[in-house]
């Protein structure tokens, strides 16, 4: 072999080596950059837990781990793994950060209690109580609260734009008072400042959770939310004490079922206060945000609003009465699809926290004992692999279950607005009834018009929250005219 030939071969080998090195360096830098982006996202999550997710999280179909200051975090996206994490309670209990956050607010109630016999007993007790507060009991109360809201809105509609957030807050808390105590919120002196204590607690608690992920101890962070938790808890306690001094609650309320026949005798019952405060948080706060966003979606999509109005009027005319039963509400196909799509795009609880009870493997990833595992409805409901045009609002994707994958189990794991498994929201059916009635009555009485075309800015706390109040215009409609 002459020198020229050997020189060419050597040059090719050098060039190939340089090319391989550059490719390796490029891959390393991309992976490293992705890791930096994830760490940056975790830091940003101090403002909103939704900011902890990066673009790749909405495309990845497997579990991915991230390290930060010695801690390990895992986002679970694969449907089979999601189902496992949320259903195997003993293997993946609720993360200890949940009990730490909620204990000052709701004591030892079901939401903060750790896995075990005590938690299971509490959960069974609450489920039995809620089972007794049947739709037949609750629907007249929801309609009562809705009728009161319609009268107020008819007056406010003449003033121009109205606060959708205020409408939703007053209605949600009125229904909550009916549900928990059997009385209207008018019978309780509740100020907007007092109601804001729940939102203030959530904001401070979410801030503390993110800071905890950076390695700061729980003890140092507790001061951030303890005082706000106490203020929110005091509101529920005051309502209970006022009722004790005035009247026995009606038979079919959560309070009556929790206390039994010794209502007047028991001046203090911490367990009852724990459970009522626990139930009031999602019943008031989560429902307020969801109701507000429903108003926004009605105004943004007038064509869907018209279809809802037609469906409601047609059904009411056919049945001959406006107060529909649970079975009749379920026949409103498009209305239920509209609600399902709203809950997909804006899940009330955007992130669920779990931790492995021992070293476990999820898919191909090893998760150390007591690391933090995220199952994020916010990500799953917007995942590019599981939904067609996931950022578009399209109720028709739920007609005939068109959104579902061929595997029913997979479909159930990617649409979880109320959670999944043993810790699934026990008030799901009652919440849906309330929201369906809200949609029906609003579109029958008003044309909802958006004030501007700017999408609401949502942030992740413990539940989904709006960063700014939302306003709409309401144009009254004569009943029966579509």
Short mmCIF file of C-alpha atoms in Angstrom, two decimals:
data_model
loop_
_atom_site.label_atom_id
_atom_site.label_comp_id
_atom_site.label_asym_id
_atom_site.label_seq_id
_atom_site.Cartn_x
_atom_site.Cartn_y
_atom_site.Cartn_z
CA UNK A 1 0.00 0.00 0.00
CA UNK A 2 1.53 3.33 -1.03
CA UNK A 3 1.70 6.36 1.18
CA UNK A 4 -1.09 8.18 -0.73
CA UNK A 5 -3.58 5.36 -0.20
CA UNK A 6 -2.71 4.89 3.45
CA UNK A 7 -2.99 8.65 3.94
CA UNK A 8 -6.52 8.65 2.49
CA UNK A 9 -7.59 5.76 4.73
CA UNK A 10 -6.15 7.50 7.78
CA UNK A 11 -7.92 10.73 6.83
CA UNK A 12 -11.26 8.90 6.48
CA UNK A 13 -10.79 7.25 9.87
CA UNK A 14 -9.95 10.59 11.48
CA UNK A 15 -12.96 12.25 9.86
CA UNK A 16 -15.21 9.40 10.96
CA UNK A 17 -13.83 9.64 14.49
CA UNK A 18 -14.42 13.38 14.58
CA UNK A 19 -17.94 12.90 13.25
CA UNK A 20 -18.73 10.24 15.88
CA UNK A 21 -17.34 12.47 18.60
CA UNK A 22 -19.46 15.39 17.43
CA UNK A 23 -22.58 13.21 17.32
CA UNK A 24 -21.87 11.93 20.83
CA UNK A 25 -21.27 15.46 22.08
CA UNK A 26 -24.47 16.65 20.41
CA UNK A 27 -26.50 13.85 22.00
CA UNK A 28 -24.93 14.51 25.40
CA UNK A 29 -25.61 18.24 25.16
CA UNK A 30 -29.23 17.62 24.17
CA UNK A 31 -29.77 15.29 27.11
CA UNK A 32 -27.94 17.66 29.43
CA UNK A 33 -29.96 20.61 28.14
CA UNK A 34 -33.18 18.66 28.61
CA UNK A 35 -32.19 17.96 32.21
CA UNK A 36 -31.45 21.63 32.80
CA UNK A 37 -34.82 22.55 31.34
CA UNK A 38 -36.53 20.14 33.71
CA UNK A 39 -34.69 21.53 36.73
CA UNK A 40 -35.55 25.05 35.61
CA UNK A 41 -39.20 23.98 35.30
CA UNK A 42 -39.20 22.60 38.85
CA UNK A 43 -37.89 25.93 40.13
CA UNK A 44 -40.54 27.81 38.11
CA UNK A 45 -43.22 25.61 39.69
CA UNK A 46 -43.01 27.83 42.78
CA UNK A 47 -45.45 30.06 40.89
CA UNK A 48 -47.58 27.25 39.46
CA UNK A 49 -47.21 23.48 39.64
CA UNK A 50 -48.14 23.38 35.93
CA UNK A 51 -44.79 24.99 35.16
CA UNK A 52 -42.90 21.91 36.30
CA UNK A 53 -43.79 20.22 33.01
CA UNK A 54 -41.85 20.82 29.79
CA UNK A 55 -42.87 20.22 26.17
CA UNK A 56 -41.36 16.72 26.07
CA UNK A 57 -43.62 15.61 28.96
CA UNK A 58 -46.66 15.99 26.70
CA UNK A 59 -45.14 13.59 24.15
CA UNK A 60 -43.29 11.02 26.24
CA UNK A 61 -45.18 7.74 26.74
CA UNK A 62 -43.05 6.29 29.51
CA UNK A 63 -41.93 7.11 33.02
CA UNK A 64 -39.19 9.71 33.23
CA UNK A 65 -37.05 10.56 36.23
CA UNK A 66 -35.40 13.86 37.13
CA UNK A 67 -32.79 14.52 39.81
CA UNK A 68 -32.61 17.79 41.70
CA UNK A 69 -30.51 18.54 44.80
CA UNK A 70 -30.25 14.85 45.63
CA UNK A 71 -33.99 14.16 45.30
CA UNK A 72 -35.62 12.06 42.57
CA UNK A 73 -38.89 12.84 40.80
CA UNK A 74 -40.77 10.64 38.36
CA UNK A 75 -43.54 11.59 35.94
CA UNK A 76 -45.64 8.56 34.98
CA UNK A 77 -47.28 8.79 31.53
CA UNK A 78 -47.80 5.18 30.39
CA UNK A 79 -51.47 4.16 30.85
CA UNK A 80 -50.68 0.76 32.39
CA UNK A 81 -48.24 2.35 34.84
CA UNK A 82 -50.73 5.08 35.75
CA UNK A 83 -53.33 2.47 36.55
CA UNK A 84 -50.84 0.58 38.70
CA UNK A 85 -49.65 3.64 40.62
CA UNK A 86 -53.16 4.91 41.40
CA UNK A 87 -54.73 1.55 42.17
CA UNK A 88 -52.01 -0.25 44.16
CA UNK A 89 -52.51 1.80 47.32
CA UNK A 90 -50.15 -0.23 49.49
CA UNK A 91 -47.30 -0.03 46.96
CA UNK A 92 -47.83 3.63 46.04
CA UNK A 93 -49.44 5.43 48.99
CA UNK A 94 -50.20 9.13 48.94
CA UNK A 95 -46.96 11.06 49.34
CA UNK A 96 -46.19 12.10 52.90
CA UNK A 97 -46.08 15.72 51.74
CA UNK A 98 -49.88 15.53 51.37
CA UNK A 99 -50.47 14.70 55.03
CA UNK A 100 -48.02 17.43 56.04
CA UNK A 101 -49.78 20.06 53.93
CA UNK A 102 -53.37 19.17 54.80
CA UNK A 103 -53.13 18.27 58.49
CA UNK A 104 -53.37 21.90 59.77
CA UNK A 105 -56.54 22.36 57.70
CA UNK A 106 -58.38 19.07 57.89
CA UNK A 107 -56.76 17.21 60.78
CA UNK A 108 -56.90 13.44 60.40
CA UNK A 109 -59.60 13.27 57.73
CA UNK A 110 -59.44 10.99 54.71
CA UNK A 111 -57.50 13.37 52.47
CA UNK A 112 -54.53 13.66 54.81
CA UNK A 113 -54.59 10.20 56.38
CA UNK A 114 -51.89 7.82 55.21
CA UNK A 115 -52.59 4.40 53.78
CA UNK A 116 -53.70 1.74 56.23
CA UNK A 117 -56.63 0.42 58.25
CA UNK A 118 -57.40 3.82 59.80
CA UNK A 119 -57.55 5.53 56.43
CA UNK A 120 -59.68 2.74 54.96
CA UNK A 121 -62.15 2.99 57.86
CA UNK A 122 -62.43 6.77 57.44
CA UNK A 123 -62.86 6.47 53.71
CA UNK A 124 -65.61 3.85 54.08
CA UNK A 125 -67.39 6.06 56.59
CA UNK A 126 -67.35 9.10 54.29
CA UNK A 127 -68.43 7.03 51.28
CA UNK A 128 -71.36 5.62 53.25
CA UNK A 129 -72.38 9.12 54.33
CA UNK A 130 -72.23 10.45 50.77
CA UNK A 131 -74.14 7.43 49.52
CA UNK A 132 -77.04 8.39 51.80
CA UNK A 133 -77.11 11.94 50.43
CA UNK A 134 -78.70 10.68 47.23
CA UNK A 135 -79.34 12.62 44.01
CA UNK A 136 -83.04 12.59 44.91
CA UNK A 137 -82.10 14.51 48.07
CA UNK A 138 -79.55 16.84 46.50
CA UNK A 139 -81.15 17.78 43.17
CA UNK A 140 -83.95 19.93 44.68
CA UNK A 141 -81.31 21.78 46.71
CA UNK A 142 -79.12 22.36 43.67
CA UNK A 143 -82.12 23.70 41.75
CA UNK A 144 -82.98 25.93 44.72
CA UNK A 145 -79.48 27.41 44.74
CA UNK A 146 -79.52 27.75 40.95
CA UNK A 147 -82.88 29.55 40.93
CA UNK A 148 -81.52 32.03 43.47
CA UNK A 149 -78.43 32.57 41.31
CA UNK A 150 -80.56 33.14 38.19
CA UNK A 151 -82.52 35.90 39.95
CA UNK A 152 -79.31 37.62 41.03
CA UNK A 153 -77.82 37.31 37.56
CA UNK A 154 -80.94 38.75 35.92
CA UNK A 155 -80.37 41.92 37.90
CA UNK A 156 -76.60 42.02 37.38
CA UNK A 157 -76.95 41.38 33.63
CA UNK A 158 -78.39 44.87 33.21
CA UNK A 159 -75.17 46.38 34.57
CA UNK A 160 -73.06 45.10 31.68
CA UNK A 161 -70.29 42.64 32.31
CA UNK A 162 -70.49 40.46 35.39
CA UNK A 163 -67.80 38.60 37.30
CA UNK A 164 -67.95 34.95 36.30
CA UNK A 165 -65.66 34.18 39.24
CA UNK A 166 -68.05 35.82 41.72
CA UNK A 167 -71.07 34.06 40.19
CA UNK A 168 -69.32 30.71 40.43
CA UNK A 169 -68.06 31.29 43.98
CA UNK A 170 -71.46 32.27 45.38
CA UNK A 171 -73.27 29.41 43.65
CA UNK A 172 -70.69 26.77 44.59
CA UNK A 173 -70.69 27.77 48.24
CA UNK A 174 -74.47 27.93 48.34
CA UNK A 175 -74.66 24.35 47.05
CA UNK A 176 -71.88 23.36 49.47
CA UNK A 177 -73.86 24.76 52.42
CA UNK A 178 -76.96 22.90 51.26
CA UNK A 179 -74.95 19.72 50.85
CA UNK A 180 -73.02 19.84 54.12
CA UNK A 181 -75.39 21.69 56.46
CA UNK A 182 -78.84 21.66 54.84
CA UNK A 183 -79.15 25.47 54.80
CA UNK A 184 -78.67 28.27 52.29
CA UNK A 185 -75.51 30.35 52.42
CA UNK A 186 -77.85 33.33 53.03
CA UNK A 187 -78.46 31.90 56.50
CA UNK A 188 -74.74 32.08 57.26
CA UNK A 189 -72.79 35.29 57.43
CA UNK A 190 -69.92 34.35 55.11
CA UNK A 191 -67.79 37.15 53.73
CA UNK A 192 -65.78 36.95 50.51
CA UNK A 193 -62.65 37.48 52.61
CA UNK A 194 -63.47 34.34 54.60
CA UNK A 195 -64.01 32.31 51.45
CA UNK A 196 -60.68 33.56 50.12
CA UNK A 197 -58.93 31.90 53.06
CA UNK A 198 -59.24 28.55 51.29
CA UNK A 199 -57.64 29.92 48.13
CA UNK A 200 -54.92 31.65 50.16
CA UNK A 201 -54.17 28.38 51.93
CA UNK A 202 -53.87 26.53 48.62
CA UNK A 203 -51.50 29.12 47.20
CA UNK A 204 -49.22 29.03 50.25
CA UNK A 205 -49.38 25.24 50.49
CA UNK A 206 -48.47 24.77 46.82
CA UNK A 207 -45.57 27.19 47.30
CA UNK A 208 -44.37 25.12 50.28
CA UNK A 209 -44.64 21.83 48.33
CA UNK A 210 -42.41 23.13 45.54
CA UNK A 211 -39.87 24.55 47.99
CA UNK A 212 -39.87 21.20 49.78
CA UNK A 213 -38.82 19.59 46.49
CA UNK A 214 -35.70 21.76 46.50
CA UNK A 215 -34.57 20.15 49.76
CA UNK A 216 -35.88 22.59 52.38
CA UNK A 217 -37.23 20.73 55.42
CA UNK A 218 -40.93 20.51 56.25
CA UNK A 219 -40.38 22.13 59.64
CA UNK A 220 -38.93 25.28 58.12
CA UNK A 221 -41.74 25.59 55.57
CA UNK A 222 -44.75 24.97 57.81
CA UNK A 223 -45.08 28.63 58.78
CA UNK A 224 -46.04 29.45 55.18
CA UNK A 225 -49.49 27.90 55.38
CA UNK A 226 -50.36 27.03 59.01
CA UNK A 227 -51.99 30.37 59.81
CA UNK A 228 -54.05 30.39 56.59
CA UNK A 229 -55.16 26.80 57.23
CA UNK A 230 -56.36 27.76 60.69
CA UNK A 231 -58.36 30.70 59.31
CA UNK A 232 -60.07 28.53 56.68
CA UNK A 233 -60.85 25.81 59.23
CA UNK A 234 -62.33 28.37 61.60
CA UNK A 235 -65.04 29.28 59.08
CA UNK A 236 -66.41 25.72 59.02
CA UNK A 237 -66.13 25.49 62.80
CA UNK A 238 -68.11 28.73 63.21
CA UNK A 239 -70.89 27.42 60.95
CA UNK A 240 -71.15 24.22 62.99
CA UNK A 241 -71.24 26.08 66.33
CA UNK A 242 -73.87 28.52 65.06
CA UNK A 243 -76.06 25.64 63.95
CA UNK A 244 -75.68 23.98 67.34
CA UNK A 245 -77.01 27.12 68.98
CA UNK A 246 -80.00 27.48 66.67
CA UNK A 247 -81.36 24.28 65.19
CA UNK A 248 -80.83 20.62 64.48
CA UNK A 249 -79.68 20.06 60.90
CA UNK A 250 -82.14 18.46 58.50
CA UNK A 251 -81.96 14.69 58.30
CA UNK A 252 -80.33 14.43 54.90
CA UNK A 253 -77.11 16.40 55.26
CA UNK A 254 -73.51 15.36 55.65
CA UNK A 255 -73.38 17.06 59.07
CA UNK A 256 -76.38 15.14 60.38
CA UNK A 257 -75.04 11.84 59.08
CA UNK A 258 -71.61 12.42 60.63
CA UNK A 259 -72.91 13.47 64.05
CA UNK A 260 -76.04 11.36 64.33
CA UNK A 261 -78.68 12.19 66.95
CA UNK A 262 -76.30 13.85 69.41
CA UNK A 263 -75.96 17.08 67.46
CA UNK A 264 -77.03 19.47 70.22
CA UNK A 265 -75.16 17.56 72.93
CA UNK A 266 -71.76 17.53 71.23
CA UNK A 267 -70.29 21.01 71.48
CA UNK A 268 -66.94 19.87 70.16
CA UNK A 269 -66.20 17.06 67.74
CA UNK A 270 -62.85 17.36 66.02
CA UNK A 271 -63.49 14.39 63.72
CA UNK A 272 -66.68 15.98 62.36
CA UNK A 273 -64.85 19.28 61.84
CA UNK A 274 -62.01 17.44 60.07
CA UNK A 275 -64.33 15.68 57.64
CA UNK A 276 -66.52 18.71 56.91
CA UNK A 277 -63.51 20.94 56.25
CA UNK A 278 -62.07 18.23 54.00
CA UNK A 279 -65.31 18.02 51.98
CA UNK A 280 -65.78 21.78 51.79
CA UNK A 281 -62.42 22.27 50.06
CA UNK A 282 -63.25 20.47 46.78
CA UNK A 283 -66.99 21.20 47.03
CA UNK A 284 -66.35 24.93 47.18
CA UNK A 285 -62.95 25.69 45.68
CA UNK A 286 -62.73 23.17 42.83
CA UNK A 287 -66.35 23.65 41.81
CA UNK A 288 -65.89 27.42 41.76
CA UNK A 289 -63.06 27.26 39.24
CA UNK A 290 -64.78 24.63 37.08
CA UNK A 291 -68.02 26.64 37.00
CA UNK A 292 -66.10 29.81 36.07
CA UNK A 293 -64.38 28.03 33.20
CA UNK A 294 -67.70 26.64 31.96
CA UNK A 295 -68.96 30.22 31.62
CA UNK A 296 -65.84 31.13 29.67
CA UNK A 297 -66.25 28.14 27.32
CA UNK A 298 -69.94 28.92 26.75
CA UNK A 299 -69.04 32.43 25.66
CA UNK A 300 -66.08 31.39 23.55
CA UNK A 301 -68.03 28.76 21.60
CA UNK A 302 -71.50 30.20 20.81
CA UNK A 303 -72.23 27.33 18.41
CA UNK A 304 -71.86 24.82 21.24
CA UNK A 305 -73.85 27.08 23.53
CA UNK A 306 -76.70 27.03 20.99
CA UNK A 307 -76.62 23.22 20.84
CA UNK A 308 -76.76 23.01 24.63
CA UNK A 309 -79.76 25.34 24.71
CA UNK A 310 -81.59 23.36 22.03
CA UNK A 311 -80.96 20.07 23.83
CA UNK A 312 -82.11 21.42 27.20
CA UNK A 313 -85.28 23.04 25.85
CA UNK A 314 -86.19 19.98 23.79
CA UNK A 315 -85.78 17.65 26.79
CA UNK A 316 -87.70 19.90 29.18
CA UNK A 317 -90.52 20.33 26.67
CA UNK A 318 -90.69 16.57 26.12
CA UNK A 319 -90.75 15.75 29.84
CA UNK A 320 -93.01 18.63 30.79
CA UNK A 321 -90.97 19.87 33.77
CA UNK A 322 -87.70 21.75 34.21
CA UNK A 323 -86.47 20.00 37.36
CA UNK A 324 -84.95 16.91 35.79
CA UNK A 325 -84.10 13.67 37.56
CA UNK A 326 -80.66 12.09 37.55
CA UNK A 327 -81.72 9.63 34.84
CA UNK A 328 -83.09 12.47 32.69
CA UNK A 329 -79.94 14.52 33.12
CA UNK A 330 -77.90 11.61 31.77
CA UNK A 331 -79.94 11.63 28.54
CA UNK A 332 -78.53 15.07 27.68
CA UNK A 333 -75.79 13.61 25.49
CA UNK A 334 -74.18 16.77 24.18
CA UNK A 335 -74.39 18.54 27.55
CA UNK A 336 -72.54 15.67 29.22
CA UNK A 337 -69.95 15.65 26.43
CA UNK A 338 -69.45 19.41 26.84
CA UNK A 339 -68.81 18.92 30.56
CA UNK A 340 -66.45 15.97 29.94
CA UNK A 341 -64.41 18.02 27.48
CA UNK A 342 -64.23 20.95 29.92
CA UNK A 343 -62.95 18.59 32.63
CA UNK A 344 -60.43 17.16 30.17
CA UNK A 345 -58.98 20.53 29.26
CA UNK A 346 -59.21 21.89 32.80
CA UNK A 347 -58.95 18.98 35.30
CA UNK A 348 -59.85 20.22 38.83
CA UNK A 349 -56.81 18.50 40.40
CA UNK A 350 -53.91 18.92 37.93
CA UNK A 351 -51.28 16.80 39.73
CA UNK A 352 -51.51 13.74 42.00
CA UNK A 353 -48.58 12.90 44.29
CA UNK A 354 -47.54 9.37 45.26
CA UNK A 355 -44.44 7.72 46.71
CA UNK A 356 -43.18 4.13 46.51
CA UNK A 357 -43.38 2.24 49.81
CA UNK A 358 -40.16 0.45 48.83
CA UNK A 359 -37.72 0.38 45.93
CA UNK A 360 -39.87 -0.41 42.89
CA UNK A 361 -39.62 -0.47 39.14
CA UNK A 362 -42.13 1.36 36.94
CA UNK A 363 -41.71 0.29 33.34
CA UNK A 364 -37.96 0.36 32.74
CA UNK A 365 -37.26 2.93 35.45
CA UNK A 366 -36.18 2.18 39.02
CA UNK A 367 -37.88 4.41 41.59
CA UNK A 368 -36.18 4.58 45.00
CA UNK A 369 -38.05 4.26 48.29
CA UNK A 370 -39.93 7.50 49.18
CA UNK A 371 -39.06 9.33 45.97
CA UNK A 372 -41.80 11.55 44.53
CA UNK A 373 -44.04 10.21 41.79
CA UNK A 374 -46.29 12.48 39.72
CA UNK A 375 -49.41 11.36 37.92
CA UNK A 376 -50.61 14.52 36.18
CA UNK A 377 -54.13 14.71 34.72
CA UNK A 378 -53.07 18.08 33.30
CA UNK A 379 -50.39 16.36 31.18
CA UNK A 380 -52.38 13.22 30.35
CA UNK A 381 -55.40 15.18 29.15
CA UNK A 382 -53.19 17.22 26.80
CA UNK A 383 -50.90 14.39 25.69
CA UNK A 384 -50.25 14.30 21.96
CA UNK A 385 -50.24 10.50 21.78
CA UNK A 386 -53.58 10.01 23.52
CA UNK A 387 -55.74 12.79 22.07
CA UNK A 388 -56.33 14.21 18.60
CA UNK A 389 -55.54 17.95 18.64
CA UNK A 390 -55.37 17.90 22.45
CA UNK A 391 -55.35 21.68 22.94
CA UNK A 392 -58.61 22.16 21.02
CA UNK A 393 -61.94 22.25 22.85
CA UNK A 394 -64.07 19.66 21.05
CA UNK A 395 -66.99 18.08 22.98
CA UNK A 396 -67.75 15.80 20.05
CA UNK A 397 -64.65 13.73 20.81
CA UNK A 398 -66.72 12.22 23.67
CA UNK A 399 -69.78 11.37 21.57
CA UNK A 400 -69.83 7.60 21.26
CA UNK A 401 -66.55 7.53 23.23
CA UNK A 402 -64.60 8.42 20.08
CA UNK A 403 -61.71 9.58 22.22
CA UNK A 404 -61.05 6.16 23.67
CA UNK A 405 -58.27 3.82 22.68
CA UNK A 406 -59.18 0.26 21.74
CA UNK A 407 -58.18 -0.87 25.21
CA UNK A 408 -60.82 0.25 27.72
CA UNK A 409 -58.29 0.10 30.56
CA UNK A 410 -55.94 2.47 28.76
CA UNK A 411 -58.77 4.89 28.05
CA UNK A 412 -59.71 5.01 31.73
CA UNK A 413 -56.12 5.75 32.68
CA UNK A 414 -55.69 8.74 30.39
CA UNK A 415 -58.92 10.51 31.38
CA UNK A 416 -58.95 10.96 35.15
CA UNK A 417 -60.48 14.35 36.10
CA UNK A 418 -61.62 12.89 39.43
CA UNK A 419 -58.67 10.57 40.00
CA UNK A 420 -58.56 6.79 39.85
CA UNK A 421 -58.51 3.92 42.31
CA UNK A 422 -59.36 3.89 46.00
CA UNK A 423 -58.70 7.63 46.39
CA UNK A 424 -60.97 8.65 43.50
CA UNK A 425 -63.13 11.65 44.46
CA UNK A 426 -66.12 10.23 46.39
CA UNK A 427 -68.31 13.21 45.43
CA UNK A 428 -67.82 12.81 41.66
CA UNK A 429 -71.43 11.94 40.78
CA UNK A 430 -72.90 14.79 42.84
CA UNK A 431 -70.37 17.25 41.39
CA UNK A 432 -71.31 16.28 37.84
CA UNK A 433 -75.02 16.69 38.60
CA UNK A 434 -74.40 20.19 39.94
CA UNK A 435 -72.38 21.19 36.87
CA UNK A 436 -74.89 19.73 34.40
CA UNK A 437 -77.75 21.64 36.06
CA UNK A 438 -75.65 24.80 35.97
CA UNK A 439 -75.08 24.42 32.22
CA UNK A 440 -78.76 23.76 31.52
CA UNK A 441 -80.12 26.67 33.54
CA UNK A 442 -77.54 29.20 32.40
CA UNK A 443 -78.06 28.58 28.67
CA UNK A 444 -81.85 28.51 29.06
CA UNK A 445 -81.93 31.92 30.78
CA UNK A 446 -78.97 33.74 29.22
CA UNK A 447 -76.82 34.08 26.18
CA UNK A 448 -73.26 34.09 27.53
CA UNK A 449 -70.87 36.44 25.72
CA UNK A 450 -67.14 36.70 26.34
CA UNK A 451 -65.76 40.13 27.19
CA UNK A 452 -62.55 39.49 25.28
CA UNK A 453 -60.91 36.63 23.41
CA UNK A 454 -58.05 36.15 25.84
CA UNK A 455 -57.95 32.63 27.27
CA UNK A 456 -58.09 32.46 31.06
CA UNK A 457 -54.70 32.06 32.68
CA UNK A 458 -54.80 29.06 34.98
CA UNK A 459 -52.24 28.11 37.60
CA UNK A 460 -51.69 24.91 39.50
CA UNK A 461 -52.05 25.01 43.25
CA UNK A 462 -53.46 21.99 45.08
CA UNK A 463 -56.37 22.39 42.68
CA UNK A 464 -56.58 24.37 39.45
CA UNK A 465 -56.92 28.13 39.98
CA UNK A 466 -57.46 31.22 37.86
CA UNK A 467 -54.71 33.81 38.05
CA UNK A 468 -57.15 36.68 37.39
CA UNK A 469 -60.93 37.10 37.74
CA UNK A 470 -62.93 36.25 34.63
CA UNK A 471 -65.75 38.45 33.29
CA UNK A 472 -68.61 37.72 30.88
CA UNK A 473 -71.71 39.46 29.57
CA UNK A 474 -75.16 37.92 29.99
CA UNK A 475 -78.05 38.64 27.65
CA UNK A 476 -81.39 37.44 29.10
CA UNK A 477 -83.42 34.99 27.02
CA UNK A 478 -87.18 34.54 27.19
CA UNK A 479 -87.78 30.95 28.28
CA UNK A 480 -88.87 28.65 25.51
CA UNK A 481 -87.19 30.73 22.79
CA UNK A 482 -84.06 29.26 21.27
#
